[in-house]
XYZ file of C-alpha atoms in Angstrom:
443
model
C 0.000 0.000 0.000
C 1.273 3.465 -0.844
C 2.215 5.684 2.108
C 0.316 8.924 2.513
C 3.597 10.831 2.342
C 4.990 8.931 -0.650
C 5.193 10.952 -3.874
C 2.488 10.081 -6.354
C 2.736 9.864 -10.129
C 1.005 13.246 -10.242
C 3.663 14.744 -7.938
C 6.405 13.400 -10.172
C 4.804 14.732 -13.345
C 4.280 18.143 -11.743
C 7.888 18.278 -10.507
C 9.212 17.245 -13.900
C 7.144 19.881 -15.672
C 8.138 22.541 -13.134
C 11.807 21.676 -13.623
C 11.676 21.902 -17.426
C 12.311 25.688 -17.563
C 15.511 25.149 -15.565
C 16.598 22.244 -17.759
C 16.261 24.483 -20.811
C 17.911 27.446 -19.107
C 20.933 25.475 -17.827
C 21.869 23.783 -21.096
C 25.287 25.046 -22.201
C 25.836 27.095 -19.044
C 28.998 26.964 -16.908
C 28.687 25.960 -13.249
C 31.662 25.982 -10.865
C 31.024 23.617 -7.944
C 33.297 23.623 -4.889
C 33.337 21.068 -2.078
C 35.691 20.213 0.752
C 37.794 17.109 1.091
C 35.400 16.114 3.867
C 32.940 14.922 1.231
C 35.309 12.165 0.192
C 36.461 11.471 3.747
C 32.821 11.075 4.860
C 31.937 9.043 1.747
C 29.368 11.643 0.675
C 30.802 12.125 -2.771
C 29.262 9.064 -4.467
C 25.673 10.442 -4.304
C 26.969 13.822 -5.485
C 28.690 12.147 -8.438
C 25.335 10.783 -9.595
C 23.881 14.296 -9.553
C 26.913 15.669 -11.401
C 26.439 12.989 -14.050
C 22.815 14.070 -14.418
C 23.813 17.715 -14.865
C 26.415 16.687 -17.409
C 23.810 14.691 -19.342
C 21.590 17.782 -19.426
C 24.313 19.793 -21.137
C 25.647 21.732 -18.139
C 29.361 22.544 -18.365
C 30.930 21.663 -15.013
C 34.098 22.833 -13.308
C 34.731 20.989 -10.030
C 36.993 22.363 -7.312
C 37.885 20.051 -4.439
C 39.416 20.714 -1.042
C 41.987 18.585 0.774
C 41.950 19.731 4.411
C 41.201 16.399 6.170
C 43.546 14.507 3.864
C 46.359 16.998 4.560
C 45.746 16.818 8.308
C 45.884 13.016 8.213
C 49.177 13.131 6.337
C 50.663 15.682 8.740
C 49.531 13.696 11.756
C 51.282 10.618 10.372
C 54.479 12.695 10.196
C 54.008 14.225 13.656
C 53.559 17.653 12.070
C 50.721 20.164 11.842
C 49.452 22.917 9.583
C 50.021 26.264 11.293
C 47.628 29.213 10.883
C 48.487 32.864 11.513
C 45.855 35.596 11.069
C 43.589 32.999 9.491
C 46.170 32.157 6.805
C 48.031 28.874 6.473
C 51.800 28.629 6.744
C 52.981 25.891 4.392
C 56.501 24.648 5.075
C 58.251 21.958 3.042
C 56.737 19.087 5.057
C 53.244 20.543 4.750
C 53.713 21.115 1.006
C 54.614 17.458 0.512
C 51.405 16.529 2.323
C 49.463 18.964 0.151
C 50.815 17.302 -2.990
C 50.086 13.831 -1.660
C 46.557 14.751 -0.548
C 45.702 16.498 -3.824
C 46.892 13.545 -5.862
C 44.989 11.055 -3.731
C 41.756 13.046 -3.841
C 42.016 13.576 -7.581
C 42.403 9.833 -8.181
C 39.413 9.056 -5.938
C 37.266 11.567 -7.823
C 38.383 10.212 -11.187
C 37.509 6.673 -10.052
C 34.010 7.646 -8.919
C 33.345 9.569 -12.130
C 34.457 6.532 -14.136
C 31.766 4.254 -12.721
C 29.403 2.669 -15.220
C 27.720 -0.167 -13.349
C 24.492 -1.319 -14.973
C 21.248 -0.339 -13.219
C 23.023 2.521 -11.430
C 22.738 6.299 -11.987
C 26.185 6.218 -13.646
C 25.284 3.541 -16.197
C 26.356 4.707 -19.644
C 27.499 8.119 -18.363
C 31.000 7.931 -19.892
C 32.175 11.154 -18.290
C 35.626 12.457 -19.210
C 37.391 14.286 -16.414
C 40.410 16.463 -17.119
C 42.784 18.220 -14.759
C 46.079 20.030 -15.218
C 48.077 23.148 -14.560
C 45.172 25.505 -15.139
C 45.902 27.723 -12.113
C 48.818 30.136 -11.984
C 49.674 31.260 -8.455
C 52.024 33.534 -6.598
C 53.336 33.365 -3.028
C 51.670 35.217 -0.203
C 55.197 36.116 0.849
C 55.964 37.842 4.135
C 53.081 39.700 5.786
C 53.350 41.510 9.116
C 56.666 39.780 9.671
C 55.275 36.290 9.008
C 56.683 34.186 6.174
C 53.879 32.038 4.790
C 56.249 29.770 2.902
C 54.583 27.785 0.139
C 51.140 29.215 0.755
C 49.997 31.151 -2.287
C 47.130 33.011 -3.886
C 45.547 32.703 -7.305
C 47.098 34.912 -9.912
C 45.338 33.675 -13.049
C 43.162 30.843 -14.318
C 43.728 29.516 -17.835
C 40.261 30.438 -19.019
C 40.775 29.549 -22.680
C 42.096 26.059 -21.957
C 39.274 25.316 -19.523
C 36.627 26.548 -21.959
C 38.110 24.387 -24.699
C 37.673 21.305 -22.522
C 34.161 22.352 -21.492
C 33.203 22.824 -25.136
C 34.432 19.266 -25.687
C 31.923 18.090 -23.027
C 34.680 17.318 -20.510
C 34.374 17.939 -16.791
C 37.263 20.036 -15.515
C 38.727 19.296 -12.083
C 40.737 21.969 -10.262
C 42.813 21.169 -7.175
C 43.787 23.733 -4.506
C 47.287 23.870 -5.943
C 48.813 26.535 -8.152
C 51.996 26.809 -10.167
C 54.278 29.751 -10.801
C 56.020 30.551 -14.112
C 59.268 29.544 -12.376
C 57.951 26.047 -11.618
C 57.137 26.521 -7.936
C 54.119 24.819 -6.336
C 51.801 26.649 -3.939
C 49.145 25.557 -1.487
C 45.907 27.436 -2.227
C 42.460 27.801 -0.707
C 39.830 25.764 -2.577
C 37.335 28.598 -2.095
C 39.753 31.075 -3.661
C 40.385 28.762 -6.627
C 36.637 28.287 -7.141
C 35.920 32.007 -6.867
C 38.710 32.949 -9.268
C 37.659 30.281 -11.759
C 34.010 31.320 -11.641
C 34.887 34.992 -12.054
C 37.400 34.579 -14.865
C 35.164 32.117 -16.719
C 32.197 34.453 -16.146
C 30.342 31.370 -14.942
C 26.588 31.358 -14.658
C 26.786 29.865 -11.171
C 29.236 29.335 -8.337
C 27.994 26.592 -6.010
C 29.615 26.084 -2.613
C 28.804 22.982 -0.550
C 29.379 23.518 3.166
C 28.445 22.120 6.559
C 25.072 23.482 7.645
C 22.028 24.496 5.666
C 23.476 27.701 4.234
C 23.682 31.237 5.618
C 21.511 31.778 8.681
C 20.456 34.698 10.851
C 21.023 34.947 14.598
C 17.982 32.737 15.199
C 19.456 30.027 12.935
C 16.826 30.649 10.267
C 17.944 30.083 6.691
C 18.413 33.238 4.641
C 17.205 32.091 1.236
C 18.132 35.127 -0.837
C 20.783 37.807 -0.418
C 22.214 40.559 -2.560
C 25.961 41.276 -2.351
C 25.179 44.474 -0.415
C 23.139 42.579 2.163
C 25.823 39.892 2.376
C 28.505 42.476 3.102
C 26.291 44.042 5.780
C 25.844 40.593 7.284
C 29.593 39.972 7.330
C 30.256 43.348 8.931
C 27.535 42.902 11.552
C 27.166 40.831 14.680
C 25.626 37.751 13.091
C 27.028 34.560 14.563
C 28.361 32.965 11.394
C 31.032 30.303 11.775
C 34.302 30.548 9.865
C 33.113 28.264 7.044
C 29.930 30.284 6.552
C 31.934 33.523 6.543
C 34.402 32.189 3.971
C 31.608 30.893 1.752
C 29.712 34.173 1.986
C 32.831 36.192 1.136
C 33.537 33.955 -1.845
C 29.951 34.149 -3.089
C 29.876 37.923 -2.669
C 33.184 38.383 -4.505
C 31.977 36.163 -7.335
C 28.739 38.143 -7.762
C 30.778 41.354 -7.800
C 32.972 39.915 -10.557
C 30.784 38.711 -13.425
C 29.142 35.636 -11.851
C 25.370 35.794 -12.207
C 24.432 33.748 -9.153
C 26.156 32.029 -6.244
C 24.604 29.279 -4.136
C 25.617 28.093 -0.663
C 24.097 24.707 0.183
C 24.347 21.888 2.714
C 26.722 19.110 1.709
C 24.982 16.689 4.081
C 21.597 16.872 2.303
C 21.202 14.093 -0.227
C 20.239 15.673 -3.541
C 20.873 19.216 -2.293
C 22.376 20.167 -5.652
C 19.242 19.113 -7.531
C 16.905 20.675 -4.985
C 18.747 23.981 -5.225
C 18.892 24.041 -9.006
C 15.580 22.526 -10.086
C 13.082 23.830 -7.538
C 11.971 27.425 -7.397
C 12.702 27.902 -3.696
C 15.844 25.783 -3.511
C 17.289 24.480 -0.247
C 20.144 26.861 0.518
C 21.174 30.509 0.253
C 21.214 32.275 -3.113
C 23.274 35.398 -3.824
C 22.385 37.448 -6.868
C 22.891 40.998 -8.059
C 19.328 41.006 -9.368
C 16.367 40.418 -7.057
C 15.296 36.775 -7.121
C 11.774 37.983 -6.444
C 10.489 41.277 -7.728
C 7.269 43.257 -7.303
C 6.789 45.430 -10.372
C 4.380 46.824 -12.945
C 3.183 44.217 -15.433
C 4.143 44.206 -19.103
C 2.636 42.540 -22.157
C 5.122 39.665 -21.678
C 3.443 38.815 -18.363
C 0.030 38.039 -19.882
C 0.654 34.293 -20.115
C 1.849 34.093 -16.518
C -1.105 36.100 -15.215
C -3.577 33.912 -17.108
C -1.988 30.763 -15.707
C -2.111 32.191 -12.189
C -5.745 33.317 -12.210
C -7.245 30.460 -14.246
C -7.894 28.145 -11.229
C -9.517 31.031 -9.338
C -11.725 31.807 -12.338
C -12.697 28.133 -12.568
C -13.744 28.228 -8.890
C -15.700 31.449 -9.595
C -13.552 33.379 -7.120
C -12.390 35.793 -9.805
C -14.247 37.199 -12.800
C -13.133 35.557 -16.031
C -10.754 37.634 -18.127
C -9.849 36.833 -21.711
C -6.350 37.252 -23.077
C -7.617 40.104 -25.229
C -9.009 41.911 -22.206
C -5.808 41.417 -20.249
C -3.765 42.764 -23.135
C -5.781 45.986 -23.145
C -5.706 46.299 -19.339
C -2.187 45.081 -18.561
C -1.050 48.604 -17.629
C -3.363 48.387 -14.626
C -1.650 45.241 -13.277
C 1.146 44.766 -10.782
C 2.858 41.388 -10.512
C 5.160 39.485 -8.176
C 7.728 37.600 -10.229
C 9.858 34.870 -8.661
C 12.700 33.556 -10.806
C 10.743 34.069 -14.015
C 7.380 32.839 -12.716
C 4.420 35.102 -11.931
C 3.342 34.091 -8.420
C 1.122 37.062 -7.587
C -0.853 39.812 -9.281
C -3.340 42.589 -8.616
C -4.956 45.334 -10.669
C -5.775 48.947 -9.835
C -8.429 50.870 -11.774
C -8.417 54.510 -10.664
C -11.379 56.876 -11.014
C -9.392 60.087 -10.736
C -12.305 62.553 -10.773
C -13.977 60.788 -7.840
C -10.601 60.183 -6.081
C -11.554 56.502 -5.858
C -9.741 53.356 -6.966
C -10.837 49.751 -7.532
C -8.635 46.888 -6.402
C -9.266 43.831 -8.584
C -7.864 40.439 -9.551
C -5.737 40.019 -6.408
C -4.256 36.529 -6.632
C -1.289 34.653 -5.153
C -0.049 31.235 -6.230
C -1.110 28.487 -3.749
C 2.526 27.574 -2.988
C 3.244 31.135 -1.827
C 0.164 32.112 0.131
C 0.231 33.173 3.794
C 3.746 34.572 3.343
C 2.882 38.263 3.027
C 2.804 38.630 -0.747
C -0.876 39.602 -0.831
C -0.138 42.275 1.766
C 2.835 43.489 -0.273
C 0.642 43.874 -3.362
C -2.029 45.697 -1.372
C 0.502 48.065 0.213
C 2.089 48.788 -3.166
C -1.270 49.653 -4.736
C -2.292 51.765 -1.737
C 0.926 53.729 -2.167
C 0.132 54.116 -5.871
C -3.346 55.411 -4.962
C -1.904 58.088 -2.700
C 0.478 59.191 -5.448
C -2.520 59.527 -7.793
C -4.530 61.476 -5.241
C -6.938 58.567 -4.691
C -8.421 58.727 -1.194
C -10.611 55.658 -1.188
C -10.024 52.076 -2.353
C -12.839 49.598 -2.952
C -13.006 45.927 -3.836
C -15.799 43.603 -4.988
C -15.519 40.044 -3.692
C -17.597 36.892 -3.282
C -15.291 34.671 -1.203
C -12.536 36.665 0.494
C -14.416 39.257 2.531
C -12.624 38.241 5.741
C -9.176 38.903 4.225
C -10.098 42.442 3.277
C -11.870 43.099 6.598
C -8.686 42.145 8.437
C -6.852 44.811 6.436
C -9.111 47.742 7.186
C -11.827 47.417 4.551
C -15.395 48.030 5.694
C -18.696 46.940 4.200
C -20.065 49.310 1.593
C -22.909 49.564 -0.855
C -23.130 49.605 -4.620
C -24.335 53.196 -4.325
C -20.923 54.100 -2.851
C -19.199 53.180 -6.115
C -18.459 55.606 -8.969
C -21.375 55.843 -11.375
C -19.425 54.215 -14.212
C -18.608 51.257 -11.963
C -22.209 50.946 -10.792
C -23.255 50.534 -14.407
C -20.837 47.615 -14.836
C -21.856 45.808 -11.634
C -22.722 42.126 -12.243
C -25.902 41.396 -10.295
C -25.647 37.689 -11.045
C -22.401 37.379 -9.049
C -23.804 39.420 -6.141
C -20.319 40.521 -5.140
C -20.032 42.319 -1.818
C -18.537 45.789 -1.704
C -15.768 46.673 0.731
C -14.208 50.111 1.038
C -11.029 51.366 2.693
C -10.296 54.997 3.467
C -6.670 55.885 2.680
C -4.914 58.320 4.997
């Protein structure tokens, strides 16, 4: 017997249809994905490999950047040595550098092995993924800072963008290790986050994805912050929020990337099975998104929004909650509409019809997608249109409704009469619907 919580065929079909815009949008795009060496140490990488294979099959161009911290620490411990940090920066002596080389080589081989799997009846069956790595990262030494010699610790100077793009265009996955090389043949220990950020920026990648411990970036009450702009992220870093060092590093990297030609950066939980797919193929994701452009926007509607508005209001028209509107009518009245757009989908709308001479306005066609109700979007639309009314000199807002009287009452609307409406609106009143009139006085 099927469990009540088990996904149904209908759920699957709906998810697949909802994900199709992302599948189309991601084809041919460059994603840089960074993860720590902990993923291999904790044996979490195998499930991730399956998801990477899926992305590759969908035409996404992938650059993977791995860390090596636990592997380096294990090597150092075996040699009775340790990696020393000063001012948050690593000091890499000769012993540590040898461990860095050993760890990077070991991790790279493990990743290559997992991406070479092709067992029948497994997610990797028939994948045939080619993974390439090489001296793509040119580095320079940190040198001596505040009297401290950081030895073989370096910083990224340049990423060989053309060579990487050539491999990506050949449908190869590119693997970058946290190691860089100088023109004089020296080897430097780098931060995986810095390599990922530099690669994403110089490739002008569509996404930088950072997998970390924890669910993403949280506020002081441990609530996930789903969307941030670089400005808000910098305010967060400068404030008193209790972010751990990994969250801070990830947020700095994501912010830098968005400031340097990367469209979006995602910070997600490495412990969540399928987190990569949830973040990329669902509208709300599962982690923290950084973007220069608002992920959700409340704005005036345009002719391009007609299809989205029709799709949003159709179920409400079917249930006789809203008056039916044809595409032709919407096209002539679209200037009256305001919409809430979330990542390309219209999830809310409302219309304002002002009667300037009477200083009265009609609020109509207020609708919010079922998945986003009770989250304040209806209030945001109402507040926006009330502000618009005041700018137009409208002193009174009215609405006609058959089912949602309580919602408007809770927001200051009071029962009215048809006689209270402008004469032109009285003449258009539909007596068959018997809509109730509610009026709100605007201060």
